[in-house]
Tab-separated table of C-alpha atoms in Angstrom:
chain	number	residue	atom	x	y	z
A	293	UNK	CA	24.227	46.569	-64.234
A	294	UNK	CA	24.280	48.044	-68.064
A	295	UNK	CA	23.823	44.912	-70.951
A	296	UNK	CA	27.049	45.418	-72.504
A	297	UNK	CA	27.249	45.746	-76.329
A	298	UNK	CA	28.341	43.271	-78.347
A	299	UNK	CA	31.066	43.974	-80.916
A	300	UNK	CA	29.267	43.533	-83.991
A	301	UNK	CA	25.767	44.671	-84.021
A	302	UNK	CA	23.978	42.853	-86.874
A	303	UNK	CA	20.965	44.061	-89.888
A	304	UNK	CA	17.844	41.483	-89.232
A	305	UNK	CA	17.649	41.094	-92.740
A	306	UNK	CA	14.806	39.159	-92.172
A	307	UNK	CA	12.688	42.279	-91.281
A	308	UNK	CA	14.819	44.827	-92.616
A	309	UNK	CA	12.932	48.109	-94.643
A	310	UNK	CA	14.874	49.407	-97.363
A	311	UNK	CA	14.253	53.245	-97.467
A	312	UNK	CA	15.055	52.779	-101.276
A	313	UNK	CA	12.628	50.472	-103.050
A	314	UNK	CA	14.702	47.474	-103.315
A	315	UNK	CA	13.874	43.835	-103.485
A	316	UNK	CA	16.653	41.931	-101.468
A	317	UNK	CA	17.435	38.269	-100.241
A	318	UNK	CA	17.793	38.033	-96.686
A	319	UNK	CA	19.887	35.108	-96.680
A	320	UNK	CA	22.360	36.299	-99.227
A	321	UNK	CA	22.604	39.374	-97.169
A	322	UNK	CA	23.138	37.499	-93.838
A	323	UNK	CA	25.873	35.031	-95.608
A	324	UNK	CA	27.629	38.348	-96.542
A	325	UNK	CA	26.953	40.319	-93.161
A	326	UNK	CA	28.881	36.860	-91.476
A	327	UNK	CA	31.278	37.033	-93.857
A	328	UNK	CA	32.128	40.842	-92.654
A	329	UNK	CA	31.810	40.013	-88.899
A	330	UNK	CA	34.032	37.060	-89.936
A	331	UNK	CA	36.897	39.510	-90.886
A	332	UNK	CA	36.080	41.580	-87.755
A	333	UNK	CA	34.938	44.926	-89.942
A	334	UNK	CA	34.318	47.483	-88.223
A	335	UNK	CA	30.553	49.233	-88.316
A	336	UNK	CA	31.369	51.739	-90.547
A	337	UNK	CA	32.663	49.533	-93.518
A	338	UNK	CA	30.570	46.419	-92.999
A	339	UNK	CA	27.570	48.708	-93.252
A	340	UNK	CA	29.004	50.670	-96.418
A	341	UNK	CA	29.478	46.577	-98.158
A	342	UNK	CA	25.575	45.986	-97.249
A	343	UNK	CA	24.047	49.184	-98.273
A	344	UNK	CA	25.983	49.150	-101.623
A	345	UNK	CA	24.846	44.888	-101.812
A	346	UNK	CA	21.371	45.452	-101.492
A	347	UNK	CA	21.284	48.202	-103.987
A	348	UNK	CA	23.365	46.692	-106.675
A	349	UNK	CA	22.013	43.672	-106.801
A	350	UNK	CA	19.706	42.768	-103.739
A	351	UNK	CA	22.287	40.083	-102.406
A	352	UNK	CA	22.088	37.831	-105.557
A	353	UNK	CA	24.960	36.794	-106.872
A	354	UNK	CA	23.429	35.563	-110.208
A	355	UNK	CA	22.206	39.694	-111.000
A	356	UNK	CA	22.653	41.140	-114.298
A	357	UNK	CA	22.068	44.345	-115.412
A	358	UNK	CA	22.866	45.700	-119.078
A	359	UNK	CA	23.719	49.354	-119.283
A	360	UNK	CA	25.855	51.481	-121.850
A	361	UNK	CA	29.389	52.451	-121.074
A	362	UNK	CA	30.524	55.934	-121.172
A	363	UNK	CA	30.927	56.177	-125.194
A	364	UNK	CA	27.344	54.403	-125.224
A	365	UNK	CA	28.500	50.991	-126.215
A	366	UNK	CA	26.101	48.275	-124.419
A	367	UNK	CA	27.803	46.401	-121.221
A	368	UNK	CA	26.717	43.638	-118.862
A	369	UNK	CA	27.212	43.808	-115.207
A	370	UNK	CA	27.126	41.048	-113.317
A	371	UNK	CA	27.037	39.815	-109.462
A	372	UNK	CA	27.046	40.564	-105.844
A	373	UNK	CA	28.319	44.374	-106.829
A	374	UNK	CA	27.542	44.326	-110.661
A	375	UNK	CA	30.794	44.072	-111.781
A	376	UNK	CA	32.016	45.135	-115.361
A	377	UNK	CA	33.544	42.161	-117.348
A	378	UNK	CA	37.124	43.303	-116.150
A	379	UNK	CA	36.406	43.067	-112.839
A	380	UNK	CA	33.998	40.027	-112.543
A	381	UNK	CA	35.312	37.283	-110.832
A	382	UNK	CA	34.115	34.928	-112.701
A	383	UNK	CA	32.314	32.683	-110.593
A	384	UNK	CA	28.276	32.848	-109.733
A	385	UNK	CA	28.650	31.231	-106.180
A	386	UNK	CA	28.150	33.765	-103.532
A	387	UNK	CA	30.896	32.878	-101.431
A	388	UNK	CA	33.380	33.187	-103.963
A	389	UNK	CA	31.864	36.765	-104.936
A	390	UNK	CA	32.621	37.938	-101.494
A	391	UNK	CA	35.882	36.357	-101.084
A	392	UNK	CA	36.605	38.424	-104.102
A	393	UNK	CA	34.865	41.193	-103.330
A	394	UNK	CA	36.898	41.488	-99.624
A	395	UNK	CA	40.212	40.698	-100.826
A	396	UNK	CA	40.181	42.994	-103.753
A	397	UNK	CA	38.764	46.100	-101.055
A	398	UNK	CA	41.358	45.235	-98.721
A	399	UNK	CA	44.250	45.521	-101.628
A	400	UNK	CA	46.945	47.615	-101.350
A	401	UNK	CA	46.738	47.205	-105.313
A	402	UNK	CA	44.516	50.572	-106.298
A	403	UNK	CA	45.301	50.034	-109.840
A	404	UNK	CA	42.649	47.071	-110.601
A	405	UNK	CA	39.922	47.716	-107.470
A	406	UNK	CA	40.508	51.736	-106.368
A	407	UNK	CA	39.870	54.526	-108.687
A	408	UNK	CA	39.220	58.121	-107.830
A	409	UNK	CA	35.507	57.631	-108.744
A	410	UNK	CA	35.073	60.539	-111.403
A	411	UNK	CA	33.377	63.304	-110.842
A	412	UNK	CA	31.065	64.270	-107.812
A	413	UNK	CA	30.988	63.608	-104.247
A	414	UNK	CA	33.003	62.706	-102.695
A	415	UNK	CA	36.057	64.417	-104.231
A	416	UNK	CA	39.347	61.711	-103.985
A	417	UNK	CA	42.446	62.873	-106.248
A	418	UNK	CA	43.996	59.266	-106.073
A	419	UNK	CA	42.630	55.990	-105.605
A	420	UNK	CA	45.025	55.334	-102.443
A	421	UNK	CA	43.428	58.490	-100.892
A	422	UNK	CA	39.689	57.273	-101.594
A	423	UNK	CA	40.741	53.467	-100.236
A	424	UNK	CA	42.463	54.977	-97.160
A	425	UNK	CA	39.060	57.351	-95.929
A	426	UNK	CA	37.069	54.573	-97.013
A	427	UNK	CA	38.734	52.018	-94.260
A	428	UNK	CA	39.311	55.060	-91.640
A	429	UNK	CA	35.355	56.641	-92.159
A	430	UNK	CA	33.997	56.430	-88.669
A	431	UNK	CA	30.018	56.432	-89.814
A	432	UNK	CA	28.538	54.532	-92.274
A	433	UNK	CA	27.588	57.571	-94.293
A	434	UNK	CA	30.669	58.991	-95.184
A	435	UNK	CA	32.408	55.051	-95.574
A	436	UNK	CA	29.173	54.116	-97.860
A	437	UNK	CA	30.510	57.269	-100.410
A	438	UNK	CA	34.101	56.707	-100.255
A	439	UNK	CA	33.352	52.759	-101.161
A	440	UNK	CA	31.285	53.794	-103.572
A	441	UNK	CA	33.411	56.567	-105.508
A	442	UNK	CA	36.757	54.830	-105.127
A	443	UNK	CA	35.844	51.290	-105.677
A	444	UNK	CA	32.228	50.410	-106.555
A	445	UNK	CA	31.649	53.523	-108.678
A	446	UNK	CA	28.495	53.871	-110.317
A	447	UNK	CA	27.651	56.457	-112.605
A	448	UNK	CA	25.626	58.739	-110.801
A	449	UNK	CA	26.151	61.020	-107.912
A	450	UNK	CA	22.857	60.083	-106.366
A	451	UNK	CA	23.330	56.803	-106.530
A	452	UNK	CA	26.389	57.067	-104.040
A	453	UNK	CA	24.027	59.795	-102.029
A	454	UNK	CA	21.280	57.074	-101.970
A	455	UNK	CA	23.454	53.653	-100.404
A	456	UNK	CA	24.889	56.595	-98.410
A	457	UNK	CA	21.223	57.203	-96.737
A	458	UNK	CA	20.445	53.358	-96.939
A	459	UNK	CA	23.464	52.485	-94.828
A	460	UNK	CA	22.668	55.630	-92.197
A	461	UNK	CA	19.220	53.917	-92.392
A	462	UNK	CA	20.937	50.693	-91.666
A	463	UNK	CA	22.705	52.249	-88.849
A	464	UNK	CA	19.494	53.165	-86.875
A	465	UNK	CA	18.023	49.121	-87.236
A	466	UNK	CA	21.125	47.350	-86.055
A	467	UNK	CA	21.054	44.835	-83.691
A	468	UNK	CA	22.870	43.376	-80.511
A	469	UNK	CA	22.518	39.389	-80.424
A	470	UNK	CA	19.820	39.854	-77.925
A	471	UNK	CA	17.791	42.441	-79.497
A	472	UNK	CA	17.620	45.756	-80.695
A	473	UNK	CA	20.508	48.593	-79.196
């Protein structure tokens, strides 16, 4: 008789090889990887909110990066995601980052969380149209650039391109509860 799957196949964070050189916390990433199963995210998505973790800040909620904005005036990004000022929820404690990091994805409000991402790839023409192929991607790859053009949205097209990869990547080193699938 065939094992049958379970539902939500898991990252073992605790042995998990970026492809990207990137330092990571295990345990942050397994609080937030619960936290998806939690909400009963599908592969695709759940996947596309690690990858983008682990590359913006490595899991830690306490990250901060300084960078210039696009007219070259120094900003501070901060948290799970390295949120802009605007968008920071103002709180260092991981669970409330991914409260707020869940609720504002799931929004029907595109104004504050959804944008169409710029320039590059993947092309969106609305923020409701990158939110909607973000939650109906059916691979990681494809959900990894729509989360990050519409609502993480970092500067550069390779950036996207690489949390793309690292969630494929991801895809191949998932887990049933018993071992690997």
């Amino acid at each position: 008789m065939a094992k049958k799957k379970s539902k939500h196949r898991r990252v073992d964070f605790s042995t998990y090889k970026p492809i990207h050189d990137r330092g990571f916390n295990p345990a942050y990433m397994e609080q937030l990887q619960d936290s998806l199963i939690a909400r009963n995210y599908n592969e695709p998505q759940r996947l596309a909110f690690l990858s983008t973790a682990l590359h913006e800040s490595g899991g830690d909620p306490k990250a901060v990066a300084k960078g210039k904005d696009k007219n070259g005036k120094p900003v501070k990004f901060s948290g799970l995601y390295q949120w802009g000022d605007d968008r920071f929820p103002n709180s260092w404690n991981l669970g409330d980052q991914i409260h707020y990091a869940l609720e504002s994805a799931e929004s029907n409000d595109t104004k504050k969380s959804w944008t169409d991402g710029g320039s590059g790839v993947p092309y969106i023409r609305r923020a409701s149209e990158g939110r909607e192929a973000f939650w109906n991607s059916e691979n990681p790859y494809d959900a990894t650039l729509y989360f990050n053009k519409g609502y993480v949205r970092p500067a550069e097209e390779q950036t996207r391109i690489n949390r793309a990869e690292e969630a494929a990547n991801m895809a191949k080193n998932l887990f049933d509860f018993g071992g690997p699938v």
